[in-house]
Structure formats: structure tokens, C-alpha cells
Amino acid sequence: MRVAYRTKVIIGWDLAAILLSLAIAYAMEPAASEALGGASGWLLYGAASAAIGFWSVTRHRLHRRIWQYTGIAELKCIMQTALVAALIPFAAAWVLQGHAQTLLMLHHFIGIAALMAGPRIAWRAFCDKYSVKKHPISRRALIIGAGSCGTLIAKEMQQNDGVNVTPVGFIDDDPYKHRMQVLGLPVFGGRGEIGCIVENHRIDEIIIAMPSVSKTQISALVNICKTTKVKLRIVPDLQDMIDGRGASGRVRDVSVEDLLGRDPIRTDLEHIAGYVEQKVVLVTGAGGSIGSELCRQIAPFSPRKLLLLGHGENSIYNIEMEMRSVYPDLQIETVIADVQDRTRIDAVFAKFRPQVIFHAAAHKHVPLMERNPAEAIKNNVFGTKNVSECADIYGAERFVLISTDKAVNPTSVMGTTKRIAEMFIQSLDKHSATKFVAVRFGNVLGSRGSVIPRFKDQILKGGPVTVTHPEMVRYFMTIPEAVQLVIQAGSFAKGGEVFILDMGKPVKIYDLAVDLIRLSGFEPNLDIDIAFTGMREGEKLYEELLTNEEGLSSTKHNRIFIGRPAQLNRTELDFEIRKMEKVLGQHPDEIRAVLQHLVPSYRNTGTTAVG
């Protein structure tokens, strides 16, 4: 039906409903016609009602609304239209004639509402009944959350032929909803009944449709659901939708991040904006996992210019295209440079004069750096030295080094070089107007080369999932929350501090593998095997966040702490770094000996576990 023709039909029906309901009302109240002055009064009353009704129908755009989706909003507009179409002529008759029939107005109102709403509701019911999809083979889903989101998901499953999932019912912790029905589907009970419902109703997957609850509650639900051995999916939380990390209403697979159960970080936006807004900000390693997320989270604070510096052209190109798309008005400069090249770094600082530097460029893979110790030193030590000295020379306001928990009592070359980088900027801070600080945290979920992507790839290939040691534990954070805390820590900088991020409880890598297999809908060591490969060179069973001499003090933020600045002799440190430079081309054992002398807590464990 063409739109213009359909519009005329709907408006015609609504006007007919007004006049027909008035005729019915007169038939029920014969005395009303005489009170209005006979047929002429009746016609005048009807014309006024129709005119007012037409105005209300067009004002509420009732002729523009699709009947198939008639809901509360449409019924509200119909009630308002019926009220004005019945009440205003009644009031006019009262004013002009001094009396009017109240029952006539009441019957007229009820008639208009019934005749306008009735066909719309009937058509909605018809469409709902005959649009339900019919799949011969369909996965059976249990939806957790019988609220508006869960209802929307269930309805989409019922009606969308492209979705091969059939909703079986709901789980909801609200006792009022128990044993009730939503969209004809039962609300079985609370979360305690999930296991029984999955078994008794042959559930193939569970969908958590509670986007507004806290991450702690989601984590608790995930921990219950993962024992059922069925596939688990989730609707993204509201903050992810707002931040663009999840499509609105799109169900995604549950990830390991959901198991962490940490609620969103509260940031002091005013203090962050105070040191980033309208400043030239440089991010080194801008193409990496941490560096690119730093760019995303710095951009909303309106820096005057954002410098994206990296060694790999493809990764820098990717983050540049993303940033220009999301922040078209932001001044962005891309710089292809190696932090080991002092001349190039000096030229970059001379040209752009960055005021705030986030130094994320580093070699981070422990086993690789064990086999290439000279490269770890070049990038992590001399690269940091080059960037930090230029920050000092060109009068930068703040320098934030991204460090790691592997720098504490290190057993690897990578961790030791990051500890030396911390020591160098702390020594530089004592004689510089620039505030130099380091931010130390553990593993980030989903970063390139981290354990989670490797586990996922192994699961996709059917296993086995490889774990180095059954007792190995690590601290984990998501990339966005780690970066958010890094930027917040920068606002607390007074100079020389090592900020330590609260990583929550350490997680067993074996448990992580088990959870990831179960979240993928498989049973560990039954569908997907877990194999132990032995600890790799440079690894230790657990990581620490503080050295013995650092102690710990709190900040204004409940998840950021400060390690006491180390007492370092700049002259001695410079001498040891020059010695290190001379041995770069020599045997790895000689390089490790110099590292051991510079960082006495470094223990070269090889493949021996540290406990």
C-alpha cells in the first residue's frame, strides 16, 4: 500500500471512529440530542469533535505509526486524542448552552478509544502470531534477565528467521516474576535454579541480558553459568555501548574479562584534563596495544596536538585512520621513528615540543628477549634514555613510563631492562624540571602476544591448550582499565614516583585456560585437552608489584598506589649504563652479568621456577 494512500485510509478510519462513537453515544443517551438543539446541534457537535480529533491525530502522528508495532506509546497517544476529541466539544457546549450531558462525553471518549485502539491491537496480535519463525532445528536458549533487554532479545529470537536460536524461558532474581510469563515464556526462578533448568530443558546456550548491572554481578553469574557446560553469551554493558566497544543490543560471547568482575574505574576528569587539555601530547609505541588505547583515551580530553610515534608503519597507519575517523577535529601528527635513534628523537622533540609524554614503546616478550638480550637493552633501556633525556632538554612537563610487574625482583632480561628504565627516569627526575614517573602493572588481557589470544586460537583449532605450569599465576587487567589508571596516575605525579596499579587478585593461568574452554562451550580435558609444556626461560611462577625497599603508600584513587622513590646515584648509574653499551655485541652471559651488577635483585633462572 502506497504511503499517501495508507495515510488517507488511517486518518479516514480515525475520523470515522470519532463520528461513529458519537453516534453510538447519542443512541445510548437520546436526551442528549434534544439538549443540544436537535439535528443541527448534533452535526455541529460532531463537526467540532471531528476537527479537534483530526488535529490531535496529526499532532501525535498516529497516521505515521506502523500498526504491527503498536505499543504503550501508541495507546497513550490514542487516549490523549480520544480525551480532547470528547472533552473540548463537551466543554464548549457547557459554556455556550449552560449545560451538557456528562454521560454523553464519557461514552464518546470510551468509544473513540476503543474504535481507534482496537484494530491496531488486533493487527499487532495477528502479526505477532504469524511472524513467529519456525526452524526445524534450533538451539535452545535460556535468557538471564526478564527485564526490557531480555524481553527484546527473546522477541527478536521468536520473530527473526535469521536467528537460529529459540528462547525457552527466563531466569530472574525478582521473586515477583517467578512462575509468571513474559512473551508466553516462563520465568523459571532465580539464579540458583540455572543448573537444573539447563539440564531439565535441554538448554544449548545461556544469554545474560542484564546490561545495566555491575561487573561484579556479571562475574558472579558467569561463574555459575560456566559450570553448566553450555555456550555462554552476553549483552554488552551500557558503558561499553556508550564508549563504542559494543554494538547496542548485539549479543556477544562471554570473555575472560567478564570473569574479573571489576566495576568501572572512577576517574578524576578535572585533574586529568588539567594536565592534558590543550597540550602537545606524545605517545611512543602508539601502534601497540597499550599505546593505541592511550591515544583513544587521551583524545577526548582535547589535547592541542596528539603525536603518534611508532616504529611499525602499518600499526601507526591503523591507529591514525581510527583516530581521524573518530576525532576529525583533533590535530594528529604521525611520526615513524625508532626510539633507539637519538638523532631522530631529538629532531622530533625540537619540531613538536611535546609537553606530556607517555612512553609505551618497549620490547615485552620474555622468552624472545631472553634469546635477544642486546635488543631488549637497546629498546627498553637506551630507547627510554633517549626519549626521557629529550623530554628534559626540551622542557616537557610530564613523562610517564609504562612499566611492568616483571621489573620487580626480575628473573628475565625484559624485566631487568624495564627496572633499569625505571631507575634511569628516577635519577633524571632529581635534577630536572620535568616530572618523571613510572606506572607499573601486570598482564593485560587481549594484548598482542598475550596468553588469551593464544588460548583462543588453540581452542579454535581443537586443542590442545598449552599451559607452562599448573601453579603459574599472573595479575591481569583489561587494556582499557589499565590505560585509564595510567592516565589518572599521571595527574598525581610530583616526580620520581613509581605508581603501582591495583590488579586485583592474581589468577592461575591453568584456571584461565579452563574458563576459556568452558566459555567456548567445551569441556576441559574431554573436548579440548590442556597440555603442560614446562616453564620458559626467564619466567617465574608468580609476579610481584613492589621491591623490598619501595614500601607502599596510597593516593587519592583507591586503585593507584605509590612505591617510595629509590635512592640512586646518577653518576654511578650513568657509568653502569656506559658499561652496558660496550658489552652489547658480546656473549649473552656477559650481558647478563652487567645486568646483574646494575640490578642486584636480578636472578637469571633460565627455566628454573622461582617460588
PDB file of N, CA and C in Angstrom, residues 41 64 131 191 203 224 241-243 256 306 343 346 364 381 400 402 411 413 417 513 515 558 561 574 585 588 596 606:
ATOM      1  N   GLY A  41     -27.655  20.812  16.101  1.00  0.00           N
ATOM      2  CA  GLY A  41     -26.714  20.821  17.229  1.00  0.00           C
ATOM      3  C   GLY A  41     -25.836  19.583  17.234  1.00  0.00           C
ATOM      4  N   ARG A  64       1.313   8.005  11.055  1.00  0.00           N
ATOM      5  CA  ARG A  64       2.673   7.656  10.663  1.00  0.00           C
ATOM      6  C   ARG A  64       3.200   6.418  11.402  1.00  0.00           C
ATOM      7  N   SER A 131       4.190 -14.093  12.691  1.00  0.00           N
ATOM      8  CA  SER A 131       5.580 -13.777  12.336  1.00  0.00           C
ATOM      9  C   SER A 131       6.567 -14.608  13.134  1.00  0.00           C
ATOM     10  N   ARG A 191      18.706 -17.311  40.085  1.00  0.00           N
ATOM     11  CA  ARG A 191      19.967 -17.845  39.564  1.00  0.00           C
ATOM     12  C   ARG A 191      20.327 -19.203  40.160  1.00  0.00           C
ATOM     13  N   ILE A 203      18.942 -27.115  27.510  1.00  0.00           N
ATOM     14  CA  ILE A 203      19.411 -25.797  27.067  1.00  0.00           C
ATOM     15  C   ILE A 203      20.748 -25.939  26.339  1.00  0.00           C
ATOM     16  N   ILE A 224      28.591 -18.995  37.844  1.00  0.00           N
ATOM     17  CA  ILE A 224      27.541 -20.013  37.977  1.00  0.00           C
ATOM     18  C   ILE A 224      27.306 -20.715  36.651  1.00  0.00           C
ATOM     19  N   MET A 241      28.574   0.115  25.444  1.00  0.00           N
ATOM     20  CA  MET A 241      27.777   0.625  24.325  1.00  0.00           C
ATOM     21  C   MET A 241      28.029   2.117  24.124  1.00  0.00           C
ATOM     22  N   ILE A 242      28.065   2.852  25.246  1.00  0.00           N
ATOM     23  CA  ILE A 242      28.280   4.301  25.162  1.00  0.00           C
ATOM     24  C   ILE A 242      29.666   4.605  24.604  1.00  0.00           C
ATOM     25  N   ASP A 243      30.674   3.818  25.056  1.00  0.00           N
ATOM     26  CA  ASP A 243      32.051   4.053  24.619  1.00  0.00           C
ATOM     27  C   ASP A 243      32.338   3.492  23.232  1.00  0.00           C
ATOM     28  N   VAL A 256      36.888 -13.714  28.960  1.00  0.00           N
ATOM     29  CA  VAL A 256      37.554 -13.859  30.256  1.00  0.00           C
ATOM     30  C   VAL A 256      37.478 -12.547  31.044  1.00  0.00           C
ATOM     31  N   LEU A 306      48.146  15.694  19.134  1.00  0.00           N
ATOM     32  CA  LEU A 306      48.465  14.337  19.583  1.00  0.00           C
ATOM     33  C   LEU A 306      49.476  13.744  18.614  1.00  0.00           C
ATOM     34  N   THR A 343      69.256  10.751  17.318  1.00  0.00           N
ATOM     35  CA  THR A 343      69.185  11.918  16.437  1.00  0.00           C
ATOM     36  C   THR A 343      67.750  12.170  15.975  1.00  0.00           C
ATOM     37  N   ASP A 346      65.576  13.395  18.895  1.00  0.00           N
ATOM     38  CA  ASP A 346      65.915  14.800  19.176  1.00  0.00           C
ATOM     39  C   ASP A 346      65.222  15.729  18.172  1.00  0.00           C
ATOM     40  N   LYS A 364      58.576  -6.492  24.941  1.00  0.00           N
ATOM     41  CA  LYS A 364      57.911  -7.001  26.140  1.00  0.00           C
ATOM     42  C   LYS A 364      57.860  -8.525  26.246  1.00  0.00           C
ATOM     43  N   VAL A 381      66.111   0.123  27.503  1.00  0.00           N
ATOM     44  CA  VAL A 381      66.979   0.993  28.304  1.00  0.00           C
ATOM     45  C   VAL A 381      67.376   2.232  27.497  1.00  0.00           C
ATOM     46  N   VAL A 400      55.622   9.961  31.528  1.00  0.00           N
ATOM     47  CA  VAL A 400      55.055   8.778  32.180  1.00  0.00           C
ATOM     48  C   VAL A 400      55.579   7.539  31.473  1.00  0.00           C
ATOM     49  N   ILE A 402      55.574   3.581  30.921  1.00  0.00           N
ATOM     50  CA  ILE A 402      54.757   2.376  31.115  1.00  0.00           C
ATOM     51  C   ILE A 402      55.691   1.241  31.481  1.00  0.00           C
ATOM     52  N   THR A 411      63.517 -11.917  36.945  1.00  0.00           N
ATOM     53  CA  THR A 411      64.184 -13.177  36.590  1.00  0.00           C
ATOM     54  C   THR A 411      64.398 -13.248  35.085  1.00  0.00           C
ATOM     55  N   VAL A 413      65.521 -10.965  31.305  1.00  0.00           N
ATOM     56  CA  VAL A 413      66.197  -9.803  30.727  1.00  0.00           C
ATOM     57  C   VAL A 413      65.176  -8.674  30.521  1.00  0.00           C
ATOM     58  N   THR A 417      65.559  -4.982  32.187  1.00  0.00           N
ATOM     59  CA  THR A 417      65.708  -3.750  31.404  1.00  0.00           C
ATOM     60  C   THR A 417      64.618  -2.736  31.751  1.00  0.00           C
ATOM     61  N   ALA A 513      42.752 -21.030  31.427  1.00  0.00           N
ATOM     62  CA  ALA A 513      42.565 -21.935  30.286  1.00  0.00           C
ATOM     63  C   ALA A 513      41.266 -22.732  30.428  1.00  0.00           C
ATOM     64  N   ASP A 515      38.565 -21.890  32.160  1.00  0.00           N
ATOM     65  CA  ASP A 515      37.423 -20.990  31.977  1.00  0.00           C
ATOM     66  C   ASP A 515      37.189 -20.687  30.502  1.00  0.00           C
ATOM     67  N   ASN A 558      41.538   4.877  44.798  1.00  0.00           N
ATOM     68  CA  ASN A 558      41.610   3.640  45.579  1.00  0.00           C
ATOM     69  C   ASN A 558      42.280   2.484  44.845  1.00  0.00           C
ATOM     70  N   PHE A 561      48.558   3.134  43.832  1.00  0.00           N
ATOM     71  CA  PHE A 561      49.417   3.268  44.999  1.00  0.00           C
ATOM     72  C   PHE A 561      50.799   3.753  44.549  1.00  0.00           C
ATOM     73  N   ASP A 574      74.958   6.274  35.355  1.00  0.00           N
ATOM     74  CA  ASP A 574      75.454   6.594  34.013  1.00  0.00           C
ATOM     75  C   ASP A 574      76.681   5.745  33.655  1.00  0.00           C
ATOM     76  N   GLY A 585      77.504  -6.195  22.024  1.00  0.00           N
ATOM     77  CA  GLY A 585      77.839  -7.138  20.964  1.00  0.00           C
ATOM     78  C   GLY A 585      78.483  -8.409  21.461  1.00  0.00           C
ATOM     79  N   PRO A 588      75.750 -13.387  25.370  1.00  0.00           N
ATOM     80  CA  PRO A 588      74.633 -13.095  26.277  1.00  0.00           C
ATOM     81  C   PRO A 588      74.972 -13.232  27.755  1.00  0.00           C
ATOM     82  N   GLN A 596      73.150  -8.015  36.040  1.00  0.00           N
ATOM     83  CA  GLN A 596      73.155  -8.470  37.430  1.00  0.00           C
ATOM     84  C   GLN A 596      73.848  -7.449  38.334  1.00  0.00           C
ATOM     85  N   GLY A 606      66.795 -18.987  34.034  1.00  0.00           N
ATOM     86  CA  GLY A 606      66.648 -19.892  32.893  1.00  0.00           C
ATOM     87  C   GLY A 606      65.264 -20.495  32.901  1.00  0.00           C
TER      88      GLY A 606
END
